[in-house]
PDB file of C-alpha atoms in Angstrom:
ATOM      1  CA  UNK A   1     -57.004 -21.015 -55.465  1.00  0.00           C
ATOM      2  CA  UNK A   2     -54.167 -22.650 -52.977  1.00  0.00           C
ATOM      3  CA  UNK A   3     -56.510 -21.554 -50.312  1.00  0.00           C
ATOM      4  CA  UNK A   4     -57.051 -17.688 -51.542  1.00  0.00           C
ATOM      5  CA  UNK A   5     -60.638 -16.604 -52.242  1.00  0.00           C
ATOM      6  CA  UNK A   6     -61.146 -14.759 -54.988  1.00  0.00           C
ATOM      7  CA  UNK A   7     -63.296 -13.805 -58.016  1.00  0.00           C
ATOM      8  CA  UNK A   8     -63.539 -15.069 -61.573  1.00  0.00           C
ATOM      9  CA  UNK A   9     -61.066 -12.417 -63.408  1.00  0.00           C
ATOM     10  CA  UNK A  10     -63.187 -13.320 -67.175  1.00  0.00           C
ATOM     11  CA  UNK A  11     -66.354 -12.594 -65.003  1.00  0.00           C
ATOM     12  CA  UNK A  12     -68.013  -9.354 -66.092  1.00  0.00           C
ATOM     13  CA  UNK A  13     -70.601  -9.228 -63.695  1.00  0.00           C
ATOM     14  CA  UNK A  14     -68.174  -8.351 -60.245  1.00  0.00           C
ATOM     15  CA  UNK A  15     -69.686  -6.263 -56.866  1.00  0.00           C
ATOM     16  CA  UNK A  16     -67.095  -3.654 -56.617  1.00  0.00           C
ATOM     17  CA  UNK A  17     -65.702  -4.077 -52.609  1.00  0.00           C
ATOM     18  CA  UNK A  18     -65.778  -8.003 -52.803  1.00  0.00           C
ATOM     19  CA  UNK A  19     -64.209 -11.150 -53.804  1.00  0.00           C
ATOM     20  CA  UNK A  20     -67.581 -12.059 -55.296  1.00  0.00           C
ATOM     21  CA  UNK A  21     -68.453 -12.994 -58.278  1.00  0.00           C
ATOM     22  CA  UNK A  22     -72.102 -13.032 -59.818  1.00  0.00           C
ATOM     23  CA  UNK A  23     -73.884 -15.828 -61.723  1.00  0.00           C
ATOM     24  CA  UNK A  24     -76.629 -15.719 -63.379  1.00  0.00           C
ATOM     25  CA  UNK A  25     -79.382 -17.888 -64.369  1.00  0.00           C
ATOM     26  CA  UNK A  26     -82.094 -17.095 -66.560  1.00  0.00           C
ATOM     27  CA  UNK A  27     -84.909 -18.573 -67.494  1.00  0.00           C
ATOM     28  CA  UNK A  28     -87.725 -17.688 -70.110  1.00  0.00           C
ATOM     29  CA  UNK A  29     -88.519 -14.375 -68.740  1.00  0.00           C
ATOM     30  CA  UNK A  30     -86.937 -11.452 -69.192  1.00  0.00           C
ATOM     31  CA  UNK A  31     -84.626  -9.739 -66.123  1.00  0.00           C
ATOM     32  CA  UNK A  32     -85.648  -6.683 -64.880  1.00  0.00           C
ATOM     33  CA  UNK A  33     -82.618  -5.161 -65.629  1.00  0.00           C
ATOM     34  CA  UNK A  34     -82.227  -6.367 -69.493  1.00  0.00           C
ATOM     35  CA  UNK A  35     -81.836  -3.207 -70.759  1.00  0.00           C
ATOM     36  CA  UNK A  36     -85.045  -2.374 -73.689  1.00  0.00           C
ATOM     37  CA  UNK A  37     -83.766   0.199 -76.152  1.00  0.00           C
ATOM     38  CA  UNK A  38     -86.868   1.154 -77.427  1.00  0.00           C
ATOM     39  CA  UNK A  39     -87.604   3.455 -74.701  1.00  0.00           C
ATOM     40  CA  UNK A  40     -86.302   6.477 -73.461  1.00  0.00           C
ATOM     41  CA  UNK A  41     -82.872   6.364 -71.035  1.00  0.00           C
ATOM     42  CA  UNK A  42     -82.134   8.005 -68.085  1.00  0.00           C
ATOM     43  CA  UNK A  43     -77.936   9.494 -67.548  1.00  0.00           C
ATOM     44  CA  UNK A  44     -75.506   8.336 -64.658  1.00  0.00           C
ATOM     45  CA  UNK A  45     -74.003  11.786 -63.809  1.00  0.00           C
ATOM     46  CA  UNK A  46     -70.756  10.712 -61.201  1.00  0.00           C
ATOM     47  CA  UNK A  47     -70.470  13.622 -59.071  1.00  0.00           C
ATOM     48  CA  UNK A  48     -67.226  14.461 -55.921  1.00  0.00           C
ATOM     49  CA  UNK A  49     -68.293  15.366 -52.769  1.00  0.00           C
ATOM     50  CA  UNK A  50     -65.733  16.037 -50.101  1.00  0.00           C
ATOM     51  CA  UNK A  51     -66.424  14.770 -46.891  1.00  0.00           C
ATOM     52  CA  UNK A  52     -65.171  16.205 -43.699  1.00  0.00           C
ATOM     53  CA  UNK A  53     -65.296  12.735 -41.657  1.00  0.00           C
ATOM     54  CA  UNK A  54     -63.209  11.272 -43.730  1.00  0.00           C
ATOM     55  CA  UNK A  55     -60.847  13.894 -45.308  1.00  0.00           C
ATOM     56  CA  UNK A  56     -61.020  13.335 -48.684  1.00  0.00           C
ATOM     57  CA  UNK A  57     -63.586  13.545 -51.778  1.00  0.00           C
ATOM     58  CA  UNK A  58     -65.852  10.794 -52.270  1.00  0.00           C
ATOM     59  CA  UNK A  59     -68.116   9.544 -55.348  1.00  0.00           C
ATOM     60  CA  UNK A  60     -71.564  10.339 -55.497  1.00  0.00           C
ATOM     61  CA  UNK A  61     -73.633   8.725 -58.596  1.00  0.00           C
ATOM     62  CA  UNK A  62     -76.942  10.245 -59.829  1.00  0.00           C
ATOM     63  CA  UNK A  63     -79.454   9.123 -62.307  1.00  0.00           C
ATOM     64  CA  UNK A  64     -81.644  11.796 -63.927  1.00  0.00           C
ATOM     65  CA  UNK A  65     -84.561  10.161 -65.538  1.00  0.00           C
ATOM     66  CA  UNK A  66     -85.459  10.187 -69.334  1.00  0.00           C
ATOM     67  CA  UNK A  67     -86.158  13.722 -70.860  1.00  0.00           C
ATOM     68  CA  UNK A  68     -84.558  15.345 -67.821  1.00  0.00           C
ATOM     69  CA  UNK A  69     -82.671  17.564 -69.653  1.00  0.00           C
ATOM     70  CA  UNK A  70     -85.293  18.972 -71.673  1.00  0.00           C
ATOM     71  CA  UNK A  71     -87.630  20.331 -69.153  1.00  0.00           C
ATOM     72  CA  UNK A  72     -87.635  22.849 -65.779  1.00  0.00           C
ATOM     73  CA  UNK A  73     -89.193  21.118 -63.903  1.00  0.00           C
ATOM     74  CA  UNK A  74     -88.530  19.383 -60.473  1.00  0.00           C
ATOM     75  CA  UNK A  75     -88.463  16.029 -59.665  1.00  0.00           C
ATOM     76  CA  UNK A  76     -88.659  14.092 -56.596  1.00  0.00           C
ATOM     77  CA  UNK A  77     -85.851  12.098 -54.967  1.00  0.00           C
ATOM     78  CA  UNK A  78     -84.630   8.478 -53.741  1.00  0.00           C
ATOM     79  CA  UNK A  79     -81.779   8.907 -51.948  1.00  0.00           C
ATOM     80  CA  UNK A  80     -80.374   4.912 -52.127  1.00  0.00           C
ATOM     81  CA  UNK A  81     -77.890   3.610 -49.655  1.00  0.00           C
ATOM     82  CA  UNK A  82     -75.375   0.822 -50.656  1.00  0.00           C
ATOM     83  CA  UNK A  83     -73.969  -2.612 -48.976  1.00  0.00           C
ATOM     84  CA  UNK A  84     -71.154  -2.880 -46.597  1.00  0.00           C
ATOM     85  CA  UNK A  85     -67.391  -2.728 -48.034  1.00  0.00           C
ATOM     86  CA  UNK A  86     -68.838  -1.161 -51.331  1.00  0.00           C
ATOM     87  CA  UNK A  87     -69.631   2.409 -52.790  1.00  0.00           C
ATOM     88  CA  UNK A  88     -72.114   4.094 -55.072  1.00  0.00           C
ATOM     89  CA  UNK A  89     -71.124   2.095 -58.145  1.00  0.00           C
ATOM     90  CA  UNK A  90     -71.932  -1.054 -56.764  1.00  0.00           C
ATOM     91  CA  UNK A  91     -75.753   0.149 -57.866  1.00  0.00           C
ATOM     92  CA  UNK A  92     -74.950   0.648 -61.437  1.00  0.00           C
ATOM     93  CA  UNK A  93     -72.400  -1.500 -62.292  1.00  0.00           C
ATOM     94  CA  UNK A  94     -73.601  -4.815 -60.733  1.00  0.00           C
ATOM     95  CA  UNK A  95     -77.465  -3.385 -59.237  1.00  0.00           C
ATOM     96  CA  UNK A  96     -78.406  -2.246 -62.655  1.00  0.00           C
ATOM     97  CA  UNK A  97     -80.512   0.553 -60.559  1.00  0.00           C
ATOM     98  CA  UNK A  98     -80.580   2.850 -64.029  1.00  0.00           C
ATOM     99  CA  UNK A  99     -81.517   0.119 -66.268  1.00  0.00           C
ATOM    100  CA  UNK A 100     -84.457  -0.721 -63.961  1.00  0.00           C
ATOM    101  CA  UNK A 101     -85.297   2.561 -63.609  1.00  0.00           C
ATOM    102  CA  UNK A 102     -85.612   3.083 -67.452  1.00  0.00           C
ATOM    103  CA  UNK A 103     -87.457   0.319 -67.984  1.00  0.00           C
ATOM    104  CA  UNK A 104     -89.888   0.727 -65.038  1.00  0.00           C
ATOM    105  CA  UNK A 105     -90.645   4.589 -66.125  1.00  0.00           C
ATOM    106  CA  UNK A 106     -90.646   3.877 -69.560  1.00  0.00           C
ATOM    107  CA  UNK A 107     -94.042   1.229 -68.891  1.00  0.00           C
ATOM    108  CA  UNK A 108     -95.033   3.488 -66.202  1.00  0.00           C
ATOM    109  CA  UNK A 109     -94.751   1.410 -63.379  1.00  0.00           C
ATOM    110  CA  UNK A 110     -92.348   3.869 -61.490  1.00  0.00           C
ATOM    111  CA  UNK A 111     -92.791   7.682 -61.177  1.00  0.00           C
ATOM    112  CA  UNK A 112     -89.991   9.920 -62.746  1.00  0.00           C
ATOM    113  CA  UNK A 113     -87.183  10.508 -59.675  1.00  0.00           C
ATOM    114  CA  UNK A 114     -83.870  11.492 -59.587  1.00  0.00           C
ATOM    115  CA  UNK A 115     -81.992   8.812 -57.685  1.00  0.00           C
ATOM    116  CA  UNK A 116     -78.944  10.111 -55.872  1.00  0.00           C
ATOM    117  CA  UNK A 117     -76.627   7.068 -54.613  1.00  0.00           C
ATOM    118  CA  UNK A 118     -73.729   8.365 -52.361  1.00  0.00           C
ATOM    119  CA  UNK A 119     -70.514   7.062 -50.637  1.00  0.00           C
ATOM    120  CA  UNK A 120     -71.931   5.505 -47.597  1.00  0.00           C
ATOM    121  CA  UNK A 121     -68.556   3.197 -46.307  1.00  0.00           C
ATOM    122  CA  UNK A 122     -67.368   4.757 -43.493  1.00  0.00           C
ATOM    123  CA  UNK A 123     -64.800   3.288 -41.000  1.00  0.00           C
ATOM    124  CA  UNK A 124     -65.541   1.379 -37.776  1.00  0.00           C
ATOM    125  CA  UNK A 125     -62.523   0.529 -35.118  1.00  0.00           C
ATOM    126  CA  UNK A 126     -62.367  -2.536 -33.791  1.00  0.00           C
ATOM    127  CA  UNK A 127     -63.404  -3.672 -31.381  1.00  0.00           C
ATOM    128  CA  UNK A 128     -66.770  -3.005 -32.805  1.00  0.00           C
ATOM    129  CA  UNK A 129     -68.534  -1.574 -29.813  1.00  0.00           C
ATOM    130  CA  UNK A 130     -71.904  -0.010 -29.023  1.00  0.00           C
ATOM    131  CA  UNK A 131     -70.066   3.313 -28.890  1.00  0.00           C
ATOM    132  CA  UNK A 132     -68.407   2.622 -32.256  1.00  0.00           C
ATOM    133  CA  UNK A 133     -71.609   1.398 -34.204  1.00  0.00           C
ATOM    134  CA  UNK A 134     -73.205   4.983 -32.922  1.00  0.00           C
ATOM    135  CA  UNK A 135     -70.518   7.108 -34.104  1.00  0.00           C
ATOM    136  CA  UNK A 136     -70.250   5.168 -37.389  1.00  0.00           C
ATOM    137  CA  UNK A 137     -74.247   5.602 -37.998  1.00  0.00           C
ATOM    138  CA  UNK A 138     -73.835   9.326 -36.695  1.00  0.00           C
ATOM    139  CA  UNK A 139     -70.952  10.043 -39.205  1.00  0.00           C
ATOM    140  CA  UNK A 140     -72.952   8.666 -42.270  1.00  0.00           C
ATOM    141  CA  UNK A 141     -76.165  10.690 -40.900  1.00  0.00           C
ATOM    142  CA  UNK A 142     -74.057  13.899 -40.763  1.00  0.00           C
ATOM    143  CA  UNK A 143     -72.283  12.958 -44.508  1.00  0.00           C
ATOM    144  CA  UNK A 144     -76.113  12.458 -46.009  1.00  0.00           C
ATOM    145  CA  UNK A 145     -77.634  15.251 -44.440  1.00  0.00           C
ATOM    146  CA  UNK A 146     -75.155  18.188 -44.407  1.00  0.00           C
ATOM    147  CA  UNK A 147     -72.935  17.354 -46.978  1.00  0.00           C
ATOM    148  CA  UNK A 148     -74.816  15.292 -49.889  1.00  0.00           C
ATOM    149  CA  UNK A 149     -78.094  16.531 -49.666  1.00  0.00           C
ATOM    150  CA  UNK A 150     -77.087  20.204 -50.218  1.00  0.00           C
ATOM    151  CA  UNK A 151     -75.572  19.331 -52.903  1.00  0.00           C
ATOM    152  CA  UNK A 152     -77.597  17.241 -54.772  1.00  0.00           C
ATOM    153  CA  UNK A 153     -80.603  19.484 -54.229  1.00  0.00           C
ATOM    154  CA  UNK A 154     -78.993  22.528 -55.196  1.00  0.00           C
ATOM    155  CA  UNK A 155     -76.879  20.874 -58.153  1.00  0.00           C
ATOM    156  CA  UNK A 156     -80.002  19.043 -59.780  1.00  0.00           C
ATOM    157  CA  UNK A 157     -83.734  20.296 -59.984  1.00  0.00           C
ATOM    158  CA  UNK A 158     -85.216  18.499 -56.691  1.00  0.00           C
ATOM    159  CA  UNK A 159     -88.757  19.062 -55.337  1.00  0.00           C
ATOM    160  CA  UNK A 160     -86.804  19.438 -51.539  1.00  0.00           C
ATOM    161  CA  UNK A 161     -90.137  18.632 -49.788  1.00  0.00           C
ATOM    162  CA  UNK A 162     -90.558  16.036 -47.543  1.00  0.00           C
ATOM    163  CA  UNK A 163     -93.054  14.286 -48.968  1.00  0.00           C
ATOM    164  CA  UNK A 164     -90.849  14.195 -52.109  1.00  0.00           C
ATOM    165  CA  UNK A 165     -87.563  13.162 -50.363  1.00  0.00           C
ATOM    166  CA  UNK A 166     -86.854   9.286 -49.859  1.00  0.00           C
ATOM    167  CA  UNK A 167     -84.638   7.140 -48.366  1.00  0.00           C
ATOM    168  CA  UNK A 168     -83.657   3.413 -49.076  1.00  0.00           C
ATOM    169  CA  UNK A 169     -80.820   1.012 -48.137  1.00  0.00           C
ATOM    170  CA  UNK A 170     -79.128  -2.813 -48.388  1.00  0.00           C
ATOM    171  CA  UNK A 171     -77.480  -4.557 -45.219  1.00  0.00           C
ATOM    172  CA  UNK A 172     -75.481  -2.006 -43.590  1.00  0.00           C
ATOM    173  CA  UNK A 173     -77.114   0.988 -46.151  1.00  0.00           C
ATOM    174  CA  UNK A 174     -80.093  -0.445 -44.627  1.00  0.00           C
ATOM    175  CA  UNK A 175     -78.873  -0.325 -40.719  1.00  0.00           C
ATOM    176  CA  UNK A 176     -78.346   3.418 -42.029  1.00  0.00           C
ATOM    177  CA  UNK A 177     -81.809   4.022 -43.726  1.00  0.00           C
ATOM    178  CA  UNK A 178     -83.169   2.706 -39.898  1.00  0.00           C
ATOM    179  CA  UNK A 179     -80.953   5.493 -37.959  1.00  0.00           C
ATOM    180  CA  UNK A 180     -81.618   8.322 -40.288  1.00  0.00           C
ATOM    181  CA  UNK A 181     -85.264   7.613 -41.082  1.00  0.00           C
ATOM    182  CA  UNK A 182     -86.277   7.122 -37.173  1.00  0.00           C
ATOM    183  CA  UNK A 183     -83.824  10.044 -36.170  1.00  0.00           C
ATOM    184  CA  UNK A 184     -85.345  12.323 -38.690  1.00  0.00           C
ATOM    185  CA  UNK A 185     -88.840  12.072 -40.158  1.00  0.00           C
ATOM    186  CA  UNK A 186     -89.019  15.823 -40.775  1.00  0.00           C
ATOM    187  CA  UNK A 187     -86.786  15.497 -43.975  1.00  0.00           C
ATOM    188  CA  UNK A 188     -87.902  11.247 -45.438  1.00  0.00           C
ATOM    189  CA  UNK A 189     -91.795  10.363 -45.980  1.00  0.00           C
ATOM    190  CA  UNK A 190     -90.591   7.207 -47.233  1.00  0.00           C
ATOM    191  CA  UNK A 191     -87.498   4.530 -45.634  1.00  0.00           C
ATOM    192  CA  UNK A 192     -87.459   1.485 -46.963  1.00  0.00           C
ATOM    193  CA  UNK A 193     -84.383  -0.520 -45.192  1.00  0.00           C
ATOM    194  CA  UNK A 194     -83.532  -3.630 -46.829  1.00  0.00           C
ATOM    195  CA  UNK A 195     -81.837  -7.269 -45.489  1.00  0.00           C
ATOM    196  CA  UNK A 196     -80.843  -5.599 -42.247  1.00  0.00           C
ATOM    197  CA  UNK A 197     -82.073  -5.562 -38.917  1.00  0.00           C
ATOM    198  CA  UNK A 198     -82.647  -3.631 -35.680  1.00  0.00           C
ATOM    199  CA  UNK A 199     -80.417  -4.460 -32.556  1.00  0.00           C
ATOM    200  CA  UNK A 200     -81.989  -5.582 -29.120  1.00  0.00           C
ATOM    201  CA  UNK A 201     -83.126  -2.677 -27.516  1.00  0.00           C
ATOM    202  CA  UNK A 202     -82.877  -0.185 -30.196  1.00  0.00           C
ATOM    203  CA  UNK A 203     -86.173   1.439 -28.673  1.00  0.00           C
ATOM    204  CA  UNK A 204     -84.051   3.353 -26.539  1.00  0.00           C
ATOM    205  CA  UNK A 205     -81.925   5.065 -29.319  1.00  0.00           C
ATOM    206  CA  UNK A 206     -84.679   6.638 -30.860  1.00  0.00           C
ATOM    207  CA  UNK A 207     -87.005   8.690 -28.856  1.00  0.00           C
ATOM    208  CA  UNK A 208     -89.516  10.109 -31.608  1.00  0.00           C
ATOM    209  CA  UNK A 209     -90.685   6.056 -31.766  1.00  0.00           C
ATOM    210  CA  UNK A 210     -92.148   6.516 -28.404  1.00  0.00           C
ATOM    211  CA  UNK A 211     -94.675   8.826 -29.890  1.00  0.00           C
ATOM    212  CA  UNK A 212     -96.203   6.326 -32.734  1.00  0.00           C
ATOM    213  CA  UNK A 213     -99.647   8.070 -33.827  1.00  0.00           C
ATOM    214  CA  UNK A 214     -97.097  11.335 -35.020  1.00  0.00           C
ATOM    215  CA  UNK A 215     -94.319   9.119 -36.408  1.00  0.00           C
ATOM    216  CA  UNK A 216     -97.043   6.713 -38.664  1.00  0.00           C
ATOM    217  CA  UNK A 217     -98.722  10.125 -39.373  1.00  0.00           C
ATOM    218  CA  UNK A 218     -95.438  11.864 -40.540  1.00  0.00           C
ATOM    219  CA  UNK A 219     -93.432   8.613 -41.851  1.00  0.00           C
ATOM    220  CA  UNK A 220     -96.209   7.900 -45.726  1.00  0.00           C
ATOM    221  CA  UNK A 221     -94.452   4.360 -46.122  1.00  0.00           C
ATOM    222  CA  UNK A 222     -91.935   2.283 -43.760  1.00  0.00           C
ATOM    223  CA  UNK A 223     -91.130  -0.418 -46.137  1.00  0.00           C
ATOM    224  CA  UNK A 224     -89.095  -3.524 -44.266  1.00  0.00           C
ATOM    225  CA  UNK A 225     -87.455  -6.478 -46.458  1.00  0.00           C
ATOM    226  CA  UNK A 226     -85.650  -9.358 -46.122  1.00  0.00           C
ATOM    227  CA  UNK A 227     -84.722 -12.878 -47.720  1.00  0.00           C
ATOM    228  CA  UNK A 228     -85.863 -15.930 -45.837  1.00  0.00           C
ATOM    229  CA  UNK A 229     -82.427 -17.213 -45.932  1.00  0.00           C
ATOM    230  CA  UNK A 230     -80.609 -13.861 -45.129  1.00  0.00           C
ATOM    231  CA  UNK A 231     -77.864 -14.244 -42.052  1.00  0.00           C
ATOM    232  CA  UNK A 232     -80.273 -11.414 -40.468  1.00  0.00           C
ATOM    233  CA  UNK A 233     -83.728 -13.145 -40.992  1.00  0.00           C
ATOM    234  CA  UNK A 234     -84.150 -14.016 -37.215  1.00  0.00           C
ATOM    235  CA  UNK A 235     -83.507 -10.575 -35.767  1.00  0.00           C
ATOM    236  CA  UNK A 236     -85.339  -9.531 -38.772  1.00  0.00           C
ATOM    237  CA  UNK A 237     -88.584 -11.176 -37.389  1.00  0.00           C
ATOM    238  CA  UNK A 238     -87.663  -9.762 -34.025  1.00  0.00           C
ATOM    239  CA  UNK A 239     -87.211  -6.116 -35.517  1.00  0.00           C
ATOM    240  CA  UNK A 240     -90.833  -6.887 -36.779  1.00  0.00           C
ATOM    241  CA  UNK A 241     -92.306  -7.581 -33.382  1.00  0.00           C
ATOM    242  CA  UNK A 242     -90.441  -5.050 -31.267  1.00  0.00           C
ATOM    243  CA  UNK A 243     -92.082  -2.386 -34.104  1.00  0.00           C
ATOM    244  CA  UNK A 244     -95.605  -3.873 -33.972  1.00  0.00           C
ATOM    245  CA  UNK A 245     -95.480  -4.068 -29.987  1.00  0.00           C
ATOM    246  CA  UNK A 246     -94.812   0.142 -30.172  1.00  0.00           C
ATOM    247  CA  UNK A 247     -97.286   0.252 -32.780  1.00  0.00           C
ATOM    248  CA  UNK A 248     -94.923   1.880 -35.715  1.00  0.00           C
ATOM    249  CA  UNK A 249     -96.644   0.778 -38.860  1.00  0.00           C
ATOM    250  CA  UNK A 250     -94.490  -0.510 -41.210  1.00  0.00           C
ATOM    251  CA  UNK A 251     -95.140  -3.140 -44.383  1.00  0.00           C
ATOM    252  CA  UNK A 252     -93.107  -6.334 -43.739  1.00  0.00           C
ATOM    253  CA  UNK A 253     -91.910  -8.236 -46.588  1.00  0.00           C
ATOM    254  CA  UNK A 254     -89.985 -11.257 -46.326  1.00  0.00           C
ATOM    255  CA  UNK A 255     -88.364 -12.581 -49.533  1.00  0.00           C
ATOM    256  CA  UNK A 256     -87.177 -15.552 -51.608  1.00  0.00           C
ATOM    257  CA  UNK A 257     -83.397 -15.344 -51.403  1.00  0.00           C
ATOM    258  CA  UNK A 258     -79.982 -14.892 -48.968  1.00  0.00           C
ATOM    259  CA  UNK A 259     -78.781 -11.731 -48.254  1.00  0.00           C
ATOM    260  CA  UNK A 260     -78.898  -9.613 -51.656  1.00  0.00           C
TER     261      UNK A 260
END
């Protein structure tokens, strides 16, 4: 509007962090996040966390599955990273990440998790140098590992075992799912990084690559996705070679779509 980008104000469907706007268009089949109501629903808990980096309290959404409140027992967990310029909200108010998760338990086509999506936008200086794209990926590794996941797995019933913990990501939650998944397969069995990519020579960042038999062995699924028409699909195919030349196995899945 008089050269202004911006969304459609009567548009519900808005990503939080953006001047988009979403459309959609649907077709015979159902979406996977039309919400059924004749199956059992999961709760959003919104949760503060303070963290240090930034100095101030931060959002941290969870979804406990269906019947969680009626039980002991422990669950495992997906720990899910959002998109640049957003925060946790982004995957329940315009991801629909509960509704899917509802429906997907509820046929039993996903296993009962607790999904813990926290604040991962944290600033970079400009100019946006090497040094600065470390320290931002080291500052979101610290936030996740000492400050959220204490939390979350003391506040809510979590296995806490490795093989139970697991870590996913879009775009730049997906440049973080890369750092903190290569950086530390002791804690994640399972990093799936999605329409993102790995720098040129990002072999030399992370050391415990160099050893592949223990990192395949330790690492149960390294799931890597992107849309054919993403802004990242070339070094996308590159990220797939450099892995396969040091023999990191990973499942490479390359998608209808842009960068979503």
């Amino acid at each position: 509007v008089d050269g202004l980008v911006t969304a459609d104000p009567l548009n519900p469907l808005r990503r939080r962090g953006s001047v988009s706007s979403i459309l959609e268009v649907r077709g015979t089949e159902p979406f996977p996040d039309d919400p059924e109501d004749k199956i059992p629903h999961g709760t959003v808990h919104i949760d503060t966390i303070y963290a240090v980096a930034l100095g101030r309290a931060v959002k941290c959404y969870v979804y406990t599955p269906p019947g969680y409140q009626a039980t002991a027992r422990k669950y495992p967990v997906l720990y899910l990273l959002h998109g640049g310029s957003g925060d946790p909200s982004n995957w329940t108010a315009s991801g629909s990440a509960d509704i899917m998760a509802d429906n997907f338990i509820g046929r039993g086509n996903m296993k009962e998790m607790i999904i813990v999506m926290p604040h991962a936008e944290f600033p970079r200086t400009q100019p946006y140098t090497e040094e600065v794209r470390k320290k931002w990926l080291d500052t979101f590794e610290h936030h996740l590992i000492e400050e959220v996941m204490p939390f979350a797995e003391k506040r809510y019933r979590i296995t806490g075992t490795r093989e139970d913990r697991w870590l996913a990501g879009l775009s730049n939650g997906g440049s973080q799912t890369l750092h903190v998944g290569f950086r530390r397969p002791d804690l994640f069995s399972v990093m799936a990084p999605f329409s993102t990519r790995l720098r040129d020579g990002f072999e030399a960042d992370y050391p415990l690559l160099q050893d592949a038999a223990k990192f395949n062995g330790d690492m149960r699924l390294f799931y890597f996705a992107c849309g054919e028409e993403d802004h990242n699909w070339e070094g996308f195919k590159t990220s797939h070679a450099a892995l396969k030349k040091l023999g990191i196995e990973h499942e490479w899945v390359a998608t209808p779509g842009a960068h979503n």
